[in-house]
Every structure is written in structure tokens, then in C-alpha cells.
GROMACS .gro file of C-alpha atoms in nm:
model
  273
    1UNK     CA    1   6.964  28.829  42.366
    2UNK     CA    2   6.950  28.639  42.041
    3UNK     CA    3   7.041  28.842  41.824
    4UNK     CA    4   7.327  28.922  42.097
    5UNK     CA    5   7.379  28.553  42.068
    6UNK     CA    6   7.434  28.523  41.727
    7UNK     CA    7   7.677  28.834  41.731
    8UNK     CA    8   7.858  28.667  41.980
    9UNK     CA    9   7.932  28.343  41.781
   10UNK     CA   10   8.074  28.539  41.463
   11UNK     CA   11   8.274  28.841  41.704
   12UNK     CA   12   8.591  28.667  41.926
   13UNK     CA   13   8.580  28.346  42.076
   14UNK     CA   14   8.465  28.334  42.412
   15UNK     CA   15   8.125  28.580  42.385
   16UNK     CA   16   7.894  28.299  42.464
   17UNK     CA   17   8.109  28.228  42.734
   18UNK     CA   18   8.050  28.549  42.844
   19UNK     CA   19   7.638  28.568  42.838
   20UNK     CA   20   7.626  28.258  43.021
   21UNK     CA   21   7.949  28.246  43.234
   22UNK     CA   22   7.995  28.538  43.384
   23UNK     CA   23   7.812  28.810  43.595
   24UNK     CA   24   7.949  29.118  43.795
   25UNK     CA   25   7.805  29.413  44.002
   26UNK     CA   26   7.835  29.707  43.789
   27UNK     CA   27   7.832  30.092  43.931
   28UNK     CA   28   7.637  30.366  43.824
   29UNK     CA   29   7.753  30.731  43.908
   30UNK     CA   30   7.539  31.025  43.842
   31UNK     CA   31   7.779  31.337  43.692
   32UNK     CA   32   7.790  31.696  43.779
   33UNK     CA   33   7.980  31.845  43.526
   34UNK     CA   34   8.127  31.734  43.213
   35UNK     CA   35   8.468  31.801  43.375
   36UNK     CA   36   8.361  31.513  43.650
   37UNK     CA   37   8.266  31.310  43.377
   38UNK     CA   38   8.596  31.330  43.192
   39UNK     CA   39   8.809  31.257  43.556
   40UNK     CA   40   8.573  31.047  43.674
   41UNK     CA   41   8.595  30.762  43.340
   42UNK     CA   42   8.965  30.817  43.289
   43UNK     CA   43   9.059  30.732  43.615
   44UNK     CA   44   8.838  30.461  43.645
   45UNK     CA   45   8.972  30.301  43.305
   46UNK     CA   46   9.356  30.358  43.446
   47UNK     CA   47   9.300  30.157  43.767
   48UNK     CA   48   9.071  29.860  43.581
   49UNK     CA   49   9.367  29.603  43.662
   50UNK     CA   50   9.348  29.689  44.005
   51UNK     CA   51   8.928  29.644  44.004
   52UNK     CA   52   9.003  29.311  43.809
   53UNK     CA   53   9.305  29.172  44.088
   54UNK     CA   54   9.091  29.266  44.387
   55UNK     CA   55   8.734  29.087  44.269
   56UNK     CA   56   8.835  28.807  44.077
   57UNK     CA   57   8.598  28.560  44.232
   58UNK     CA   58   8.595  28.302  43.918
   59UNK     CA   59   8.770  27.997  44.051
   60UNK     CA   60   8.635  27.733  43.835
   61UNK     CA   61   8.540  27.692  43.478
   62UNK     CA   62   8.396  27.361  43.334
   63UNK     CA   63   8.442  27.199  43.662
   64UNK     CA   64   8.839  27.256  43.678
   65UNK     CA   65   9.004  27.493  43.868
   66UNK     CA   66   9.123  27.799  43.680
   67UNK     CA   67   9.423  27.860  43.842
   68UNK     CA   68   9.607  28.195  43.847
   69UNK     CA   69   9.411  28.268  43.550
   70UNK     CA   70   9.151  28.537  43.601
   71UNK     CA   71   8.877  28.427  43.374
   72UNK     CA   72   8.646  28.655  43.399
   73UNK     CA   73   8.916  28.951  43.258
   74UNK     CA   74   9.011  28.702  42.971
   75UNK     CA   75   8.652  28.620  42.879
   76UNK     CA   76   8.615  28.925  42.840
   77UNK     CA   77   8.914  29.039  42.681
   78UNK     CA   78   8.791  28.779  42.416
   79UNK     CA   79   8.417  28.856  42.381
   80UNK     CA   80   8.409  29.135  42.082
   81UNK     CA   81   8.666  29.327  42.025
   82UNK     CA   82   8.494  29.641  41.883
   83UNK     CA   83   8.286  29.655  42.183
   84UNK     CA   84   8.462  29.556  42.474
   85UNK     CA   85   8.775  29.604  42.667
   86UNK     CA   86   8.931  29.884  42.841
   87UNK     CA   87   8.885  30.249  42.628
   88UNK     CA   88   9.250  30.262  42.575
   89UNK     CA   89   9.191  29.975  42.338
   90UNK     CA   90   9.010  30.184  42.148
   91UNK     CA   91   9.218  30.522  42.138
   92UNK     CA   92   9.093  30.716  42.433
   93UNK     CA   93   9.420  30.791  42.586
   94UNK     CA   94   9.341  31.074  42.828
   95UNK     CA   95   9.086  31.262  42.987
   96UNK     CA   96   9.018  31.592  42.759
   97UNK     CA   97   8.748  31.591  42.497
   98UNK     CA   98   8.619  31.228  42.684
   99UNK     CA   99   8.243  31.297  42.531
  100UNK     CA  100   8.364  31.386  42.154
  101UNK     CA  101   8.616  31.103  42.154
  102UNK     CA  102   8.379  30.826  42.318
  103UNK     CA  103   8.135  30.912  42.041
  104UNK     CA  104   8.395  30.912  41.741
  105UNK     CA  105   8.454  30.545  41.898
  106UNK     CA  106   8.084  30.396  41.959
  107UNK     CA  107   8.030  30.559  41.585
  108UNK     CA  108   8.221  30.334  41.419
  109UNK     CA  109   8.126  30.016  41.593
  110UNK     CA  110   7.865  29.739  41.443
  111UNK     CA  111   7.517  29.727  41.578
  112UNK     CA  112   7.388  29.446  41.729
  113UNK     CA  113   7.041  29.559  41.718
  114UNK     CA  114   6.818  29.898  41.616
  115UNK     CA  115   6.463  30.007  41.714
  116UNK     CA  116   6.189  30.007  41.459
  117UNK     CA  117   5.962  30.291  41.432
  118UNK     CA  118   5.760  30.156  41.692
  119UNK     CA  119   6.105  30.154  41.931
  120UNK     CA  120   6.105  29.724  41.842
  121UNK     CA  121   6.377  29.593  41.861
  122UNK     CA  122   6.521  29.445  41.525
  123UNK     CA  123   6.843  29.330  41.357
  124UNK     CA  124   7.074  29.551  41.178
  125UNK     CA  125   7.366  29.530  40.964
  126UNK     CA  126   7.482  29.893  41.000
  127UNK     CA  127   7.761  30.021  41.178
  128UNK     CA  128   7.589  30.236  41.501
  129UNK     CA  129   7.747  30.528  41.359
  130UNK     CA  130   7.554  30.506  41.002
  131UNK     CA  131   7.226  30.392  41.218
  132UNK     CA  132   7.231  30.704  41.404
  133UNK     CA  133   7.328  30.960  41.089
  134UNK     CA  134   7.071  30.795  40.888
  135UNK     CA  135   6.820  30.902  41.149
  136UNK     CA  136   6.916  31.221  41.202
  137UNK     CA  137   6.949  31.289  40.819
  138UNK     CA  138   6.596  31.193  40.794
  139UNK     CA  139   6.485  31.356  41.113
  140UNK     CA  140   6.360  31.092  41.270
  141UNK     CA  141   6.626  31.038  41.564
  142UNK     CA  142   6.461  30.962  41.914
  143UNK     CA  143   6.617  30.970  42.254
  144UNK     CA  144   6.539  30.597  42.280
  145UNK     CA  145   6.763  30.553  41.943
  146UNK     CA  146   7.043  30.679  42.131
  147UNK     CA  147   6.994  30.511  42.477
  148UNK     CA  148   6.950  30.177  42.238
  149UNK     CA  149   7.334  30.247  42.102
  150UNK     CA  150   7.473  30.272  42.386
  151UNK     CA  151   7.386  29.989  42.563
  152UNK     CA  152   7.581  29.816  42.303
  153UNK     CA  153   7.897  29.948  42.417
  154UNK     CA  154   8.077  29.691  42.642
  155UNK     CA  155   8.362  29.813  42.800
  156UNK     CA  156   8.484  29.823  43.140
  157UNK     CA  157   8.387  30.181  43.190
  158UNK     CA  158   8.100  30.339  42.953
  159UNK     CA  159   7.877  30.597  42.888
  160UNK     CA  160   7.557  30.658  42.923
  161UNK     CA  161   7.310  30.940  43.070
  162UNK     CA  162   7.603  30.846  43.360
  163UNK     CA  163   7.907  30.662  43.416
  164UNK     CA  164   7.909  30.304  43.456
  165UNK     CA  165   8.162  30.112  43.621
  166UNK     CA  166   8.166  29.716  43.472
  167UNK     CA  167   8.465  29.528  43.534
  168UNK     CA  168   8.413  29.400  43.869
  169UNK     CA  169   8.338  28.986  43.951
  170UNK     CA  170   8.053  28.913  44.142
  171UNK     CA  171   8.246  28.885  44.491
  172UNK     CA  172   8.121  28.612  44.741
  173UNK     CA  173   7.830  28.594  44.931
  174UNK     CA  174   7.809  28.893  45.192
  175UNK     CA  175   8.059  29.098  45.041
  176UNK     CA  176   7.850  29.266  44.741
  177UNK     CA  177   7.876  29.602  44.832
  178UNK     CA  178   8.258  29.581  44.894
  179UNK     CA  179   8.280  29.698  44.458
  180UNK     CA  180   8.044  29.980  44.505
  181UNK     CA  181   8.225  30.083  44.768
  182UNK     CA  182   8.539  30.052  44.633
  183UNK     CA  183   8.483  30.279  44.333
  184UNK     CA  184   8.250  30.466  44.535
  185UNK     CA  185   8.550  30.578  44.742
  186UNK     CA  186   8.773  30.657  44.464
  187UNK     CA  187   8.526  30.855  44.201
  188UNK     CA  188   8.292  31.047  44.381
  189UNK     CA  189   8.579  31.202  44.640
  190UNK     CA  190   8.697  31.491  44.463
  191UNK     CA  191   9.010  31.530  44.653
  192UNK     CA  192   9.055  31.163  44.650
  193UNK     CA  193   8.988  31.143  44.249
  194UNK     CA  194   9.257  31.414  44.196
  195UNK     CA  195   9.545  31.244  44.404
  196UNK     CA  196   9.450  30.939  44.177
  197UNK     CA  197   9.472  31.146  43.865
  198UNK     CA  198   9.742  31.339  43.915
  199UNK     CA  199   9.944  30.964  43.913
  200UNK     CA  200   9.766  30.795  43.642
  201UNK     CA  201   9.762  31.082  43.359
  202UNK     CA  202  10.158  31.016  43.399
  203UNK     CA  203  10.154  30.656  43.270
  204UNK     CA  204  10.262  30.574  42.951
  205UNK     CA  205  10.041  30.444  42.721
  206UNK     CA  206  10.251  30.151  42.672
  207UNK     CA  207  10.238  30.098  43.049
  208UNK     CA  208   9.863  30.127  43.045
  209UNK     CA  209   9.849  29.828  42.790
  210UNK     CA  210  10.073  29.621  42.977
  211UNK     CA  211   9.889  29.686  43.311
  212UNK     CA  212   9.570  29.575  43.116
  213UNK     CA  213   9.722  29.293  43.006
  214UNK     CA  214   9.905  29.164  43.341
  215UNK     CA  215   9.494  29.154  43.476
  216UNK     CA  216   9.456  28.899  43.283
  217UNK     CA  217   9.726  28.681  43.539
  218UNK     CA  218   9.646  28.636  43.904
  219UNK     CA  219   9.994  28.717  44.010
  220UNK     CA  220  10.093  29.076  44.200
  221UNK     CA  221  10.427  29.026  44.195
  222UNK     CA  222  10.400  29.151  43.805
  223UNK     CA  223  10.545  29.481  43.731
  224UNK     CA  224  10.313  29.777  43.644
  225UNK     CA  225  10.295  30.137  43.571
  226UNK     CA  226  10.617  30.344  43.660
  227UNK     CA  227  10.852  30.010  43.709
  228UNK     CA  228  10.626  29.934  44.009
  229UNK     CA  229  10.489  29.582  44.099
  230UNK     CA  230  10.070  29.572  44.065
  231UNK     CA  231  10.087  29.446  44.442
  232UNK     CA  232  10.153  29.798  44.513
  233UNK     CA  233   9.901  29.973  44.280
  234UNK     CA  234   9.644  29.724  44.435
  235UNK     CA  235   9.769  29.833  44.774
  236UNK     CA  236   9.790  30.211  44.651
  237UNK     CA  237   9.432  30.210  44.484
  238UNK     CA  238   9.279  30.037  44.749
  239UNK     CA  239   9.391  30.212  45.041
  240UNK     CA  240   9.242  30.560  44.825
  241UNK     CA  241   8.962  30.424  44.796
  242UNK     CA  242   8.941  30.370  45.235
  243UNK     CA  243   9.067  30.712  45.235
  244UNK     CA  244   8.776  30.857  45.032
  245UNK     CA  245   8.509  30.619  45.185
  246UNK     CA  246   8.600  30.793  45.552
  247UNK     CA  247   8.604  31.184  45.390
  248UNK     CA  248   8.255  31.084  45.300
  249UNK     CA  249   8.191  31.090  45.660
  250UNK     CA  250   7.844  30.783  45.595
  251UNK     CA  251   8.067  30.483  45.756
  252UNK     CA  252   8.061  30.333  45.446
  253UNK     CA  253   8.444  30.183  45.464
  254UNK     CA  254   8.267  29.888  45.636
  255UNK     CA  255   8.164  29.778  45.286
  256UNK     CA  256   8.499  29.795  45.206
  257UNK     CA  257   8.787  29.734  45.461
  258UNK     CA  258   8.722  29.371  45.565
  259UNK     CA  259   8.769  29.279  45.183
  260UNK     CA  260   9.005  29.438  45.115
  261UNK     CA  261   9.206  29.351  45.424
  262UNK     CA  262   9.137  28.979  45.303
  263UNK     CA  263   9.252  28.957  44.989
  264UNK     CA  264   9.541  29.158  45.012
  265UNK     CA  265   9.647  28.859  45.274
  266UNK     CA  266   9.531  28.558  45.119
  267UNK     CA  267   9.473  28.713  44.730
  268UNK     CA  268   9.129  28.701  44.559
  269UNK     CA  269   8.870  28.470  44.626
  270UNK     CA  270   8.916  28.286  44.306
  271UNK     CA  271   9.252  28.169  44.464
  272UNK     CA  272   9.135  28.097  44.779
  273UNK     CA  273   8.883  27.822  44.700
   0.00000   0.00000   0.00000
């Protein structure tokens, strides 16, 4: 965390805001096949805004009240450019070849850290890219070298051994579950996942960006994808994810439903304090 620290003072301007301002309740999903992997990351990346609207829970920052602006999504939008963000930020545009274009990103993106021979960790200066081609040149590249790059990948959806689902705010007290659920309902549903891809690979890239960057604004009546307002994506997204929490047949909407019911009444929690 120091050197993270000290990466985070020279990379954006609000990264220090982010290690000690902001928290969230990140999803892991296990894949089954690489094509799951590819669906599973590019839908999850298209519908980020939505994830962002329906958890903002950040209604305060420095003891005034933030407003309409949803801090945690612009902390994070200016925390490290290279590393964070939505994929699209970073070329990944659509589904096919997802593994071979998420590693021609995290190649080319600075280290914040390496592991010794002894798997310590220590401070580096090399891009991750030249880190991990050095190692294999010399062949001394470890599973642990890999794991260590990337975990320095912070973007709303990344990679690992599985997928991991980052962009939610911590939501309030008794309502913790209500993001697993949520992308629960909408990833791990096949038939679910598809009726949410088969609308989202038809966005325009510019549409993407401007989705991404309405998140950023606490305010539904903004337009979205496909001349659409992102009240109704919210509304859309959210009632696919009810629909694929009930096909899973484990009465898991209860996680879910109530939260959903009382934000899309009243808005996030961040505007309700």
C-alpha cells in the first residue's frame, strides 16, 4: 500500500482519495468456458452506468454534501488512468478475442510493484508487460508473477483466474447483498445474459462513452444508449437482473427487489440522506 501510495500521488488526482475514501463490494464469478468469460465481462462493462446509478451510496465528502455528484464514479474516473476505468477506455470494444485483447492492454500498463525471487514484494519501474517478458525470456516466470500483475489492474470489470465485478458503492447497512445479487442475476443466467447482450453489442461506441460518462451525474433523466433516457436502462437492467434471480429458482430476488424497488422511487441512497 505504499508503494500504491506513492503511485497514486504522481498518476491522476484523486487516487489517495480513492485508498482512503472509498470502499465497495466487489463480485467474483467463477467461468465455464472462455465463451462465458467473453459474455460474461462485456456485458458487465456495457451496463457499469447502470451498477454506478443504482449503488451510489456516497453522500458526503469532507463533511459537505455531494450533491447529484456521484463521487465514488468520479474518484475513480480520476484515480490512474492506465489502470482504471471502464475497458472501453482502454480499447476493448466488444466481446471476441476478450482474453488476447485484455492482455495486449494490462501489457502495456506501469507496474506498481513486482515479486522478488523470494515472491517479496518490491518496487518497479517497468511497464507489467516488460516485467512479465523479461521473466519469461529468462525462464523464470511463476504463477504468482502473474496473479501479482493482475491485481494491478483496476477497472470496473477485470480479470483474473475469474471475473470480478468492482464498480459497485458499499450500499447501506442491511442491504449488502442487494450488488451480488444484482449482477448475480444478470451474469450467471444464461438466457438472461443473452437478452442483455443481444442489446448492448448494438451500442455505439460513442454511446458507450457517453453512458460512462453520464455515471458520473446523479440524474436519470440523462439520455443514454439508443436515444433512450438512463432511467430506463436502470429500469431495463434492473428488472433483468429480478428476472434472472427468479430462473435461478434459490429465492435469491429478496437480496435484490426491496432495493431496487427503493431507489428507483426515491433515487440512490447518496440522494436520500
Amino acid at each position: 500500500y505504499q508503494l500504491m501510495n506513492a503511485n497514486m500521488e504522481q498518476n491522476g488526482t484523486m487516487g489517495q482519495w480513492m485508498m482512503r475514501n472509498t470502499t465497495s463490494v466487489q463480485v467474483n464469478f467463477d467461468i465455464t468456458s472462455e465463451r462465458d468469460l467473453e459474455d460474461m465481462i462485456f456485458v458487465a462493462d456495457c451496463v457499469q452506468p447502470v451498477c454506478a446509478y443504482l449503488f451510489a451510496n456516497s453522500p458526503f465528502q469532507n463533511g459537505s454534501p455531494t450533491g447529484t455528484e456521484n463521487i465514488r464514479n468520479v474518484i475513480w474516473e480520476n484515480t490512474d488512468n492506465a489502470r482504471c476505468r471502464n475497458l472501453i477506455d482502454h480499447g476493448i470494444e466488444s466481446p471476441e478475442r476478450m482474453i488476447d485483447q485484455y492482455i495486449d492492454y494490462i501489457m502495456t500498463v506501469p507496474g506498481i510493484f513486482e515479486l522478488d525471487e523470494h515472491a517479496i514484494i518490491v518496487a518497479t519501474d517497468k511497464t507489467m508487460g516488460e516485467r512479465l517478458v523479461d521473466l519469461e525470456r529468462s525462464g523464470k516466470l511463476r504463477t504468482v508473477d502473474i496473479q501479482a500483475t493482475l491485481h494491478q489492474i483496476f477497472t470496473n470489470v477485470r480479470l483474473k483466474h475469474l471475473v470480478e465485478v468492482r464498480g459497485a458503492d458499499r450500499p447501506p447497512m442491511g442491504y449488502e447483498m442487494a450488488p451480488v445479487a444484482f449482477w448475480t442475476g444478470i451474469l450467471t443466467v444464461e438466457t438472461v445474459r443473452n437478452e442483455c447482450l443481444s442489446v448492448v453489442k448494438n451500442w455505439s461506441v460513442e454511446d458507450r462513452h457517453t453512458f460512462n460518462k453520464a455515471s458520473l451525474v446523479l440524474d436519470d433523466s440523462q439520455m443514454g444508449p439508443d436515444g433512450k433516457s438512463y432511467g430506463h436502462w436502470n429500469q431495463w437492467v434492473g428488472d433483468l437482473a429480478i428476472t434472472g434471480l427468479k430462473e435461478r429458482g434459490l429465492g435469491e430476488e429478496k437480496f435484490f427487489e426491496e432495493f431496487f424497488e427503493i431507489v428507483m422511487k426515491k433515487g440512490p441512497f447518496s440522494l436520500q440522506a
